[in-house]
PDB file of C-alpha atoms in Angstrom:
ATOM      1  CA  MET A   1      18.806  -1.475   6.813  1.00 41.00           C
ATOM      2  CA  HIS A   2      16.475  -4.108   5.656  1.00 43.00           C
ATOM      3  CA  ALA A   3      15.904  -5.257   9.116  1.00 53.00           C
ATOM      4  CA  LEU A   4      14.389  -1.871   9.685  1.00 77.00           C
ATOM      5  CA  PHE A   5      12.175  -2.396   6.670  1.00 69.00           C
ATOM      6  CA  GLU A   6       8.521  -1.429   6.685  1.00 77.00           C
ATOM      7  CA  VAL A   7       6.344  -3.331   4.051  1.00 67.00           C
ATOM      8  CA  SER A   8       4.321  -0.689   1.954  1.00 65.00           C
ATOM      9  CA  ASP A   9       1.406  -1.998   0.109  1.00 66.00           C
ATOM     10  CA  THR A  10       1.759   0.391  -2.801  1.00 64.00           C
ATOM     11  CA  LEU A  11      -0.831  -1.763  -5.060  1.00 67.00           C
ATOM     12  CA  ASN A  12      -3.832  -1.780  -2.609  1.00 67.00           C
ATOM     13  CA  MET A  13      -3.130   1.408  -1.150  1.00 71.00           C
ATOM     14  CA  PRO A  14      -1.251   3.942  -3.017  1.00 79.00           C
ATOM     15  CA  PHE A  15      -2.098   6.469  -0.322  1.00 87.00           C
ATOM     16  CA  GLU A  16      -2.994   5.980   3.233  1.00 91.00           C
ATOM     17  CA  CYS A  17      -4.279   8.717   5.573  1.00 94.00           C
ATOM     18  CA  PHE A  18      -5.356   8.403   8.915  1.00 96.00           C
ATOM     19  CA  ILE A  19      -5.398   9.854  12.486  1.00 97.00           C
ATOM     20  CA  PHE A  20      -2.698   8.391  15.172  1.00 97.00           C
ATOM     21  CA  ASP A  21      -3.505   8.633  18.581  1.00 97.00           C
ATOM     22  CA  ALA A  22      -0.347   8.086  20.444  1.00 96.00           C
ATOM     23  CA  ALA A  23      -2.621   7.058  23.719  1.00 94.00           C
ATOM     24  CA  LYS A  24      -4.516   4.218  22.034  1.00 95.00           C
ATOM     25  CA  GLU A  25      -1.811   2.720  19.917  1.00 94.00           C
ATOM     26  CA  ASN A  26       1.517   1.016  20.333  1.00 92.00           C
ATOM     27  CA  PHE A  27       4.247   4.014  20.629  1.00 94.00           C
ATOM     28  CA  PRO A  28       6.983   5.340  20.495  1.00 95.00           C
ATOM     29  CA  ILE A  29       7.313   4.586  16.462  1.00 95.00           C
ATOM     30  CA  ARG A  30      10.727   2.713  16.611  1.00 93.00           C
ATOM     31  CA  PRO A  31      13.134   3.299  13.627  1.00 93.00           C
ATOM     32  CA  HIS A  32      12.061   1.906  10.041  1.00 91.00           C
ATOM     33  CA  TRP A  33      11.953   2.970   6.346  1.00 89.00           C
ATOM     34  CA  HIS A  34       9.576   2.184   3.448  1.00 86.00           C
ATOM     35  CA  TYR A  35       9.242   3.159  -0.093  1.00 82.00           C
ATOM     36  CA  PHE A  36       6.447   5.726   0.695  1.00 86.00           C
ATOM     37  CA  CYS A  37       6.621   9.305   1.495  1.00 92.00           C
ATOM     38  CA  GLU A  38       5.125  10.055   4.640  1.00 96.00           C
ATOM     39  CA  ILE A  39       3.657  13.480   5.910  1.00 97.00           C
ATOM     40  CA  ILE A  40       2.885  14.057   9.467  1.00 98.00           C
ATOM     41  CA  TYR A  41       0.915  16.630  10.782  1.00 98.00           C
ATOM     42  CA  VAL A  42       0.555  17.317  14.554  1.00 98.00           C
ATOM     43  CA  LEU A  43      -2.988  17.890  15.978  1.00 98.00           C
ATOM     44  CA  GLU A  44      -2.227  17.770  19.485  1.00 97.00           C
ATOM     45  CA  GLY A  45       0.961  18.048  21.722  1.00 97.00           C
ATOM     46  CA  THR A  46       4.508  17.771  20.317  1.00 98.00           C
ATOM     47  CA  ALA A  47       6.419  15.043  18.741  1.00 97.00           C
ATOM     48  CA  GLU A  48      10.119  14.466  18.362  1.00 97.00           C
ATOM     49  CA  ILE A  49      10.592  13.043  14.895  1.00 98.00           C
ATOM     50  CA  PHE A  50      14.192  11.696  13.561  1.00 97.00           C
ATOM     51  CA  ASP A  51      14.732  11.522  10.067  1.00 96.00           C
ATOM     52  CA  ASN A  52      18.041   9.922   9.333  1.00 93.00           C
ATOM     53  CA  ASP A  53      19.608  10.859  12.635  1.00 89.00           C
ATOM     54  CA  ILE A  54      18.232  14.701  12.468  1.00 96.00           C
ATOM     55  CA  SER A  55      15.671  15.729  15.170  1.00 97.00           C
ATOM     56  CA  TYR A  56      12.865  17.622  14.960  1.00 98.00           C
ATOM     57  CA  ASN A  57      10.275  19.098  17.482  1.00 97.00           C
ATOM     58  CA  VAL A  58       7.037  19.288  15.720  1.00 98.00           C
ATOM     59  CA  PRO A  59       4.466  21.084  17.726  1.00 97.00           C
ATOM     60  CA  LYS A  60       0.795  21.255  17.290  1.00 97.00           C
ATOM     61  CA  ASP A  61      -0.280  22.613  13.759  1.00 97.00           C
ATOM     62  CA  GLY A  62       3.486  21.877  12.376  1.00 97.00           C
ATOM     63  CA  PHE A  63       3.917  19.236   9.919  1.00 98.00           C
ATOM     64  CA  ILE A  64       6.856  17.203   8.502  1.00 98.00           C
ATOM     65  CA  PHE A  65       7.769  15.835   5.067  1.00 98.00           C
ATOM     66  CA  LEU A  66       9.635  12.383   5.293  1.00 97.00           C
ATOM     67  CA  HIS A  67      11.382  11.311   1.717  1.00 95.00           C
ATOM     68  CA  PRO A  68      10.832   7.563   0.458  1.00 89.00           C
ATOM     69  CA  LYS A  69      13.665   5.393   1.891  1.00 86.00           C
ATOM     70  CA  THR A  70      14.502   7.445   4.788  1.00 92.00           C
ATOM     71  CA  ILE A  71      14.999   5.870   7.919  1.00 92.00           C
ATOM     72  CA  HIS A  72      12.655   7.660  10.533  1.00 95.00           C
ATOM     73  CA  SER A  73      11.179   7.351  14.266  1.00 96.00           C
ATOM     74  CA  ILE A  74       8.832   9.266  16.272  1.00 97.00           C
ATOM     75  CA  TYR A  75       8.712   9.841  20.209  1.00 96.00           C
ATOM     76  CA  PRO A  76       6.994  11.859  22.746  1.00 94.00           C
ATOM     77  CA  VAL A  77       8.366  15.002  23.703  1.00 95.00           C
ATOM     78  CA  ASP A  78       6.487  15.297  27.261  1.00 93.00           C
ATOM     79  CA  ASP A  79       3.901  13.184  28.788  1.00 92.00           C
ATOM     80  CA  LYS A  80       0.589  15.303  27.333  1.00 93.00           C
ATOM     81  CA  PRO A  81      -1.422  13.870  24.849  1.00 94.00           C
ATOM     82  CA  LEU A  82      -0.189  13.255  21.285  1.00 97.00           C
ATOM     83  CA  LYS A  83      -2.148  12.840  18.169  1.00 98.00           C
ATOM     84  CA  TYR A  84      -1.285  13.367  14.548  1.00 98.00           C
ATOM     85  CA  ALA A  85      -2.711  13.140  11.323  1.00 98.00           C
ATOM     86  CA  VAL A  86      -0.575  10.930   8.781  1.00 97.00           C
ATOM     87  CA  ILE A  87      -0.451  10.449   5.094  1.00 96.00           C
ATOM     88  CA  LYS A  88       1.433   7.862   3.445  1.00 93.00           C
ATOM     89  CA  LEU A  89       1.555   8.083  -0.583  1.00 90.00           C
ATOM     90  CA  ASP A  90       3.363   6.434  -3.530  1.00 86.00           C
ATOM     91  CA  ILE A  91       4.518   9.405  -5.169  1.00 85.00           C
ATOM     92  CA  ASN A  92       4.753   7.866  -8.569  1.00 79.00           C
ATOM     93  CA  ARG A  93       0.799   7.210  -8.487  1.00 78.00           C
ATOM     94  CA  LEU A  94       0.484  11.067  -8.543  1.00 80.00           C
ATOM     95  CA  SER A  95       1.717  11.342 -12.379  1.00 70.00           C
ATOM     96  CA  ALA A  96      -0.511  14.432 -13.667  1.00 69.00           C
ATOM     97  CA  THR A  97       1.665  17.648 -14.111  1.00 72.00           C
ATOM     98  CA  PRO A  98       1.273  20.228 -16.186  1.00 71.00           C
ATOM     99  CA  SER A  99       3.219  20.250 -19.854  1.00 72.00           C
ATOM    100  CA  TYR A 100       5.517  23.245 -18.438  1.00 79.00           C
ATOM    101  CA  SER A 101       6.952  21.223 -15.106  1.00 82.00           C
ATOM    102  CA  PRO A 102       9.005  18.031 -14.842  1.00 84.00           C
ATOM    103  CA  LYS A 103       7.374  14.919 -13.093  1.00 83.00           C
ATOM    104  CA  LEU A 104       6.338  15.334  -9.297  1.00 86.00           C
ATOM    105  CA  THR A 105       8.517  12.223  -8.494  1.00 85.00           C
ATOM    106  CA  ASN A 106      11.794  13.814 -10.309  1.00 86.00           C
ATOM    107  CA  ILE A 107      10.778  17.180  -8.389  1.00 91.00           C
ATOM    108  CA  ILE A 108      10.739  15.429  -5.039  1.00 91.00           C
ATOM    109  CA  LYS A 109      13.909  13.366  -5.536  1.00 88.00           C
ATOM    110  CA  SER A 110      15.459  16.653  -6.730  1.00 92.00           C
ATOM    111  CA  GLY A 111      14.121  18.349  -3.378  1.00 93.00           C
ATOM    112  CA  ALA A 112      15.482  15.448  -1.353  1.00 93.00           C
ATOM    113  CA  ASP A 113      19.017  15.839  -3.239  1.00 91.00           C
ATOM    114  CA  ASN A 114      19.102  19.568  -2.691  1.00 92.00           C
ATOM    115  CA  GLN A 115      18.585  19.053   1.140  1.00 95.00           C
ATOM    116  CA  MET A 116      15.158  21.447   0.930  1.00 96.00           C
ATOM    117  CA  GLN A 117      13.211  22.027   4.183  1.00 97.00           C
ATOM    118  CA  ILE A 118      11.072  19.085   5.299  1.00 98.00           C
ATOM    119  CA  TYR A 119       9.714  20.606   8.560  1.00 98.00           C
ATOM    120  CA  PHE A 120       6.973  23.280   8.161  1.00 97.00           C
ATOM    121  CA  PRO A 121       6.190  25.416  11.278  1.00 97.00           C
ATOM    122  CA  PRO A 122       2.787  26.299  12.531  1.00 97.00           C
ATOM    123  CA  GLU A 123       2.903  29.622  11.511  1.00 95.00           C
ATOM    124  CA  PHE A 124       3.396  28.625   7.885  1.00 95.00           C
ATOM    125  CA  THR A 125       0.740  25.616   8.061  1.00 94.00           C
ATOM    126  CA  ILE A 126      -1.769  27.891   9.413  1.00 91.00           C
ATOM    127  CA  ASP A 127      -1.748  30.579   6.846  1.00 90.00           C
ATOM    128  CA  THR A 128      -1.945  27.719   3.864  1.00 93.00           C
ATOM    129  CA  ASN A 129      -4.837  25.759   5.635  1.00 91.00           C
ATOM    130  CA  CYS A 130      -3.084  22.472   5.679  1.00 95.00           C
ATOM    131  CA  LYS A 131      -4.931  21.083   8.433  1.00 96.00           C
ATOM    132  CA  LYS A 132      -7.967  21.112   6.386  1.00 96.00           C
ATOM    133  CA  LEU A 133      -6.480  19.175   3.809  1.00 97.00           C
ATOM    134  CA  PHE A 134      -5.189  16.637   6.254  1.00 97.00           C
ATOM    135  CA  LEU A 135      -8.493  16.157   7.605  1.00 97.00           C
ATOM    136  CA  ASP A 136     -10.471  16.246   4.492  1.00 97.00           C
ATOM    137  CA  CYS A 137      -7.858  13.109   3.222  1.00 96.00           C
ATOM    138  CA  VAL A 138      -8.449  11.467   6.198  1.00 96.00           C
ATOM    139  CA  ASP A 139     -12.255  11.821   5.839  1.00 97.00           C
ATOM    140  CA  GLU A 140     -12.403  10.870   2.188  1.00 95.00           C
ATOM    141  CA  LEU A 141     -10.685   7.441   2.739  1.00 92.00           C
ATOM    142  CA  GLU A 142     -12.849   6.545   5.754  1.00 93.00           C
ATOM    143  CA  THR A 143     -16.354   7.321   4.104  1.00 91.00           C
ATOM    144  CA  LYS A 144     -14.836   6.064   0.395  1.00 87.00           C
ATOM    145  CA  ASN A 145     -18.028   7.830  -1.496  1.00 88.00           C
ATOM    146  CA  TYR A 146     -17.899   8.344  -5.211  1.00 84.00           C
ATOM    147  CA  GLY A 147     -14.909   9.788  -6.263  1.00 86.00           C
ATOM    148  CA  TYR A 148     -13.005   9.583  -3.019  1.00 89.00           C
ATOM    149  CA  ASP A 149      -9.806   8.723  -4.818  1.00 87.00           C
ATOM    150  CA  LEU A 150     -10.066  11.580  -6.965  1.00 88.00           C
ATOM    151  CA  LEU A 151     -10.687  14.053  -4.093  1.00 93.00           C
ATOM    152  CA  VAL A 152      -7.917  12.485  -2.074  1.00 94.00           C
ATOM    153  CA  GLN A 153      -5.645  12.947  -4.839  1.00 91.00           C
ATOM    154  CA  ALA A 154      -6.475  16.338  -5.295  1.00 94.00           C
ATOM    155  CA  HIS A 155      -5.863  17.218  -1.608  1.00 96.00           C
ATOM    156  CA  LEU A 156      -2.546  15.511  -2.157  1.00 95.00           C
ATOM    157  CA  TYR A 157      -1.708  17.455  -5.158  1.00 93.00           C
ATOM    158  CA  ASN A 158      -2.584  20.605  -3.157  1.00 95.00           C
ATOM    159  CA  ILE A 159      -0.106  19.874  -0.227  1.00 96.00           C
ATOM    160  CA  MET A 160       2.844  18.912  -2.712  1.00 95.00           C
ATOM    161  CA  MET A 161       2.295  22.220  -4.294  1.00 94.00           C
ATOM    162  CA  ILE A 162       2.394  24.001  -0.805  1.00 96.00           C
ATOM    163  CA  ILE A 163       5.422  22.210  -0.194  1.00 97.00           C
ATOM    164  CA  ILE A 164       7.473  22.723  -3.586  1.00 95.00           C
ATOM    165  CA  ARG A 165       6.151  26.381  -3.748  1.00 95.00           C
ATOM    166  CA  LYS A 166       7.840  27.005  -0.137  1.00 96.00           C
ATOM    167  CA  TRP A 167      11.136  25.381  -1.679  1.00 96.00           C
ATOM    168  CA  GLN A 168      10.973  27.660  -4.559  1.00 95.00           C
ATOM    169  CA  ASP A 169      10.633  30.455  -2.111  1.00 96.00           C
ATOM    170  CA  ASN A 170      13.846  29.078  -0.538  1.00 95.00           C
ATOM    171  CA  GLY A 171      15.587  28.841  -3.783  1.00 95.00           C
ATOM    172  CA  PHE A 172      14.727  25.718  -5.163  1.00 94.00           C
ATOM    173  CA  SER A 173      14.654  25.569  -9.196  1.00 91.00           C
ATOM    174  CA  PHE A 174      13.654  23.428 -12.164  1.00 87.00           C
ATOM    175  CA  GLU A 175      16.835  22.697 -13.409  1.00 84.00           C
ATOM    176  CA  ASN A 176      17.330  20.819 -17.045  1.00 79.00           C
ATOM    177  CA  ASP A 177      18.552  17.740 -15.206  1.00 80.00           C
ATOM    178  CA  ILE A 178      15.087  17.332 -13.727  1.00 82.00           C
ATOM    179  CA  TYR A 179      13.519  17.751 -16.978  1.00 80.00           C
ATOM    180  CA  LYS A 180      16.016  14.836 -18.601  1.00 76.00           C
ATOM    181  CA  LYS A 181      14.608  12.330 -16.059  1.00 73.00           C
ATOM    182  CA  ASP A 182      11.194  12.705 -17.274  1.00 73.00           C
ATOM    183  CA  THR A 183      11.713  10.173 -20.136  1.00 71.00           C
ATOM    184  CA  SER A 184      13.808   7.400 -18.091  1.00 76.00           C
ATOM    185  CA  TYR A 185      12.288   4.796 -15.902  1.00 83.00           C
ATOM    186  CA  ASP A 186      13.746   2.892 -12.875  1.00 83.00           C
ATOM    187  CA  ILE A 187      12.542   0.558 -10.319  1.00 83.00           C
ATOM    188  CA  ASP A 188      11.397   3.319  -8.373  1.00 78.00           C
ATOM    189  CA  ASN A 189       8.954   4.728 -10.774  1.00 80.00           C
ATOM    190  CA  ILE A 190       7.872   1.931 -13.037  1.00 87.00           C
ATOM    191  CA  THR A 191       4.435   1.751 -11.528  1.00 84.00           C
ATOM    192  CA  GLU A 192       3.724   5.224 -12.930  1.00 80.00           C
ATOM    193  CA  TYR A 193       4.401   3.521 -16.548  1.00 86.00           C
ATOM    194  CA  ILE A 194       2.158   0.386 -15.535  1.00 88.00           C
ATOM    195  CA  ASP A 195      -0.395   2.714 -14.438  1.00 84.00           C
ATOM    196  CA  GLN A 196      -0.356   4.705 -17.574  1.00 83.00           C
ATOM    197  CA  HIS A 197      -0.240   1.536 -19.814  1.00 88.00           C
ATOM    198  CA  ILE A 198      -2.608  -0.857 -18.022  1.00 88.00           C
ATOM    199  CA  ASN A 199      -5.075  -1.120 -21.130  1.00 87.00           C
ATOM    200  CA  GLU A 200      -2.123  -2.338 -23.169  1.00 88.00           C
ATOM    201  CA  HIS A 201      -0.631  -5.730 -23.461  1.00 87.00           C
ATOM    202  CA  LEU A 202       2.338  -5.482 -20.979  1.00 91.00           C
ATOM    203  CA  GLU A 203       5.311  -7.794 -20.817  1.00 92.00           C
ATOM    204  CA  VAL A 204       7.608  -8.054 -17.941  1.00 94.00           C
ATOM    205  CA  ALA A 205      10.940  -8.454 -20.059  1.00 94.00           C
ATOM    206  CA  ASP A 206       9.771  -4.841 -21.975  1.00 93.00           C
ATOM    207  CA  ILE A 207       9.217  -3.238 -18.709  1.00 93.00           C
ATOM    208  CA  ALA A 208      12.814  -4.221 -17.076  1.00 93.00           C
ATOM    209  CA  GLU A 209      14.406  -3.206 -20.456  1.00 92.00           C
ATOM    210  CA  LEU A 210      12.616   0.023 -19.908  1.00 90.00           C
ATOM    211  CA  CYS A 211      14.469   0.510 -16.547  1.00 90.00           C
ATOM    212  CA  GLY A 212      17.764  -0.343 -18.171  1.00 89.00           C
ATOM    213  CA  ILE A 213      18.523  -3.811 -16.095  1.00 91.00           C
ATOM    214  CA  SER A 214      18.504  -7.463 -16.788  1.00 93.00           C
ATOM    215  CA  TYR A 215      14.902  -9.637 -16.439  1.00 93.00           C
ATOM    216  CA  SER A 216      16.358 -11.632 -13.299  1.00 93.00           C
ATOM    217  CA  CYS A 217      17.678  -8.120 -11.358  1.00 93.00           C
ATOM    218  CA  PHE A 218      14.586  -6.559 -12.196  1.00 92.00           C
ATOM    219  CA  ALA A 219      12.298  -9.157 -10.962  1.00 93.00           C
ATOM    220  CA  LYS A 220      13.973  -9.621  -7.743  1.00 91.00           C
ATOM    221  CA  LYS A 221      14.061  -5.835  -7.127  1.00 88.00           C
ATOM    222  CA  PHE A 222      10.362  -5.391  -8.178  1.00 89.00           C
ATOM    223  CA  LYS A 223       9.333  -8.078  -5.806  1.00 87.00           C
ATOM    224  CA  ARG A 224      11.423  -6.901  -3.044  1.00 83.00           C
ATOM    225  CA  MET A 225      10.071  -3.187  -3.416  1.00 81.00           C
ATOM    226  CA  TYR A 226       6.387  -4.166  -4.084  1.00 80.00           C
ATOM    227  CA  GLY A 227       5.686  -7.320  -2.439  1.00 81.00           C
ATOM    228  CA  PHE A 228       4.673  -9.070  -5.790  1.00 86.00           C
ATOM    229  CA  SER A 229       6.146 -10.521  -8.930  1.00 92.00           C
ATOM    230  CA  CYS A 230       5.651  -7.801 -11.679  1.00 92.00           C
ATOM    231  CA  LYS A 231       3.423  -9.913 -13.758  1.00 93.00           C
ATOM    232  CA  GLU A 232       1.034 -10.528 -10.605  1.00 91.00           C
ATOM    233  CA  TYR A 233       1.426  -6.862  -9.997  1.00 89.00           C
ATOM    234  CA  ILE A 234      -0.070  -5.823 -13.271  1.00 92.00           C
ATOM    235  CA  GLU A 235      -2.898  -8.782 -12.900  1.00 93.00           C
ATOM    236  CA  ARG A 236      -3.973  -7.313  -9.291  1.00 89.00           C
ATOM    237  CA  PHE A 237      -3.798  -3.668 -10.602  1.00 88.00           C
ATOM    238  CA  LYS A 238      -6.303  -4.803 -13.423  1.00 92.00           C
ATOM    239  CA  ILE A 239      -8.191  -6.286 -11.018  1.00 92.00           C
ATOM    240  CA  PHE A 240      -8.590  -2.854  -9.029  1.00 88.00           C
ATOM    241  CA  LYS A 241      -9.388  -1.379 -12.300  1.00 89.00           C
ATOM    242  CA  VAL A 242     -12.246  -3.624 -13.200  1.00 93.00           C
ATOM    243  CA  GLU A 243     -13.588  -3.303  -9.668  1.00 91.00           C
ATOM    244  CA  ASP A 244     -13.922   0.743  -9.846  1.00 87.00           C
ATOM    245  CA  TYR A 245     -15.482   0.090 -13.855  1.00 90.00           C
ATOM    246  CA  LEU A 246     -18.048  -2.257 -11.988  1.00 92.00           C
ATOM    247  CA  LEU A 247     -18.757   0.197  -9.082  1.00 87.00           C
ATOM    248  CA  PHE A 248     -18.979   3.478 -10.545  1.00 85.00           C
ATOM    249  CA  THR A 249     -20.026   2.996 -14.222  1.00 89.00           C
ATOM    250  CA  ASP A 250     -22.914   1.069 -16.117  1.00 91.00           C
ATOM    251  CA  PHE A 251     -20.311  -0.061 -19.036  1.00 94.00           C
ATOM    252  CA  ASP A 252     -20.783  -3.554 -19.772  1.00 94.00           C
ATOM    253  CA  LEU A 253     -18.350  -6.173 -19.225  1.00 95.00           C
ATOM    254  CA  ASN A 254     -17.020  -6.431 -22.807  1.00 94.00           C
ATOM    255  CA  TYR A 255     -16.195  -2.713 -22.771  1.00 94.00           C
ATOM    256  CA  ILE A 256     -14.361  -3.010 -19.370  1.00 95.00           C
ATOM    257  CA  SER A 257     -12.124  -5.845 -20.452  1.00 94.00           C
ATOM    258  CA  GLN A 258     -10.755  -4.025 -23.396  1.00 92.00           C
ATOM    259  CA  GLU A 259     -10.223  -0.938 -21.112  1.00 91.00           C
ATOM    260  CA  THR A 260      -8.283  -2.987 -18.682  1.00 92.00           C
ATOM    261  CA  GLY A 261      -6.068  -4.673 -21.050  1.00 90.00           C
ATOM    262  CA  TYR A 262      -7.730  -8.284 -21.088  1.00 92.00           C
ATOM    263  CA  ALA A 263      -7.537 -10.240 -24.478  1.00 87.00           C
ATOM    264  CA  ASP A 264     -11.153 -10.898 -24.080  1.00 91.00           C
ATOM    265  CA  CYS A 265     -14.370 -10.701 -21.849  1.00 95.00           C
ATOM    266  CA  SER A 266     -13.842 -14.455 -20.319  1.00 95.00           C
ATOM    267  CA  HIS A 267     -10.428 -14.029 -19.490  1.00 94.00           C
ATOM    268  CA  MET A 268     -11.154 -11.023 -17.394  1.00 95.00           C
ATOM    269  CA  ILE A 269     -13.962 -13.080 -15.830  1.00 96.00           C
ATOM    270  CA  LYS A 270     -11.605 -16.035 -15.046  1.00 95.00           C
ATOM    271  CA  GLN A 271      -8.972 -13.832 -13.581  1.00 94.00           C
ATOM    272  CA  PHE A 272     -11.515 -11.588 -11.568  1.00 94.00           C
ATOM    273  CA  LYS A 273     -13.127 -14.949  -9.845  1.00 94.00           C
ATOM    274  CA  LYS A 274      -9.715 -16.398  -9.400  1.00 93.00           C
ATOM    275  CA  TYR A 275      -8.752 -12.808  -6.947  1.00 90.00           C
ATOM    276  CA  ARG A 276     -11.916 -12.104  -5.637  1.00 92.00           C
ATOM    277  CA  GLY A 277     -13.919 -15.453  -5.374  1.00 93.00           C
ATOM    278  CA  ILE A 278     -17.282 -14.004  -7.220  1.00 94.00           C
ATOM    279  CA  THR A 279     -17.674 -12.879 -11.011  1.00 95.00           C
ATOM    280  CA  PRO A 280     -17.941  -9.394 -12.080  1.00 95.00           C
ATOM    281  CA  LYS A 281     -21.585  -9.388 -12.510  1.00 94.00           C
ATOM    282  CA  GLN A 282     -21.894 -10.715  -8.696  1.00 94.00           C
ATOM    283  CA  PHE A 283     -19.585  -8.241  -7.534  1.00 92.00           C
ATOM    284  CA  ARG A 284     -21.508  -5.419  -9.276  1.00 92.00           C
ATOM    285  CA  THR A 285     -24.800  -6.748  -7.827  1.00 90.00           C
ATOM    286  CA  ARG A 286     -23.275  -6.870  -4.181  1.00 86.00           C
ATOM    287  CA  GLY A 287     -22.301  -3.368  -4.641  1.00 79.00           C
ATOM    288  CA  GLY A 288     -18.576  -4.410  -3.981  1.00 72.00           C
ATOM    289  CA  SER A 289     -19.302  -5.806  -0.884  1.00 63.00           C
TER     290      SER A 289
END
């Protein structure tokens, strides 16, 4: 299975949104798997999409939701042009849910366990205006104007709610077991904890304990899954948070260092220069370029 693994840069890109044109890219898409959820909306033509050996013919205006870690591939059905929108997302980074609802991560996992539908036909997607949501996600990531990440997340929540409500129409319900998992963490959702506590002093040993596994086992699994050691992941994530503050606010460096979990401002400046090659002040002056 690992020979089919496709690296997912969940740190730099918690979500990707793009248009795939089969006439201009390497195609077909051979069997592979990754830690992202992947949603494919067909814009032109018809795609044959395999998910764990089950074949789905997805025509124009149909879409399919592929769970993390499933082996999937995409092939042409005929010689007609094929173009589709792709959304890849780390579902753990979509953590905002209402008080009465279990975590989105656990809902999606439960949907997979209960084998809820993953293919949604054109008559359903047209009624729910899904095409606009997909294209708006692509447009926001291409332009990256102020607040683009919030708008993309809003669109992603909308898409996920459309899927979950359809599951509910087909008999899916929020059982007690789904709620029980909300207070636990494992290697799959630990980045949600890191995201929520990034302004605190985080120790890798404490994070491993939250996952209920030994430090050495946690370290190996984390690096295999995310491409960095947990310590480096935390440091790089802090840098991304610092960049957002520098680009989109006028807060001083002392305040930014406090909000991103650094011991002091000088440590933040040192680490920022290590990863970006310039100081935070220079980064802000250049507008991020």
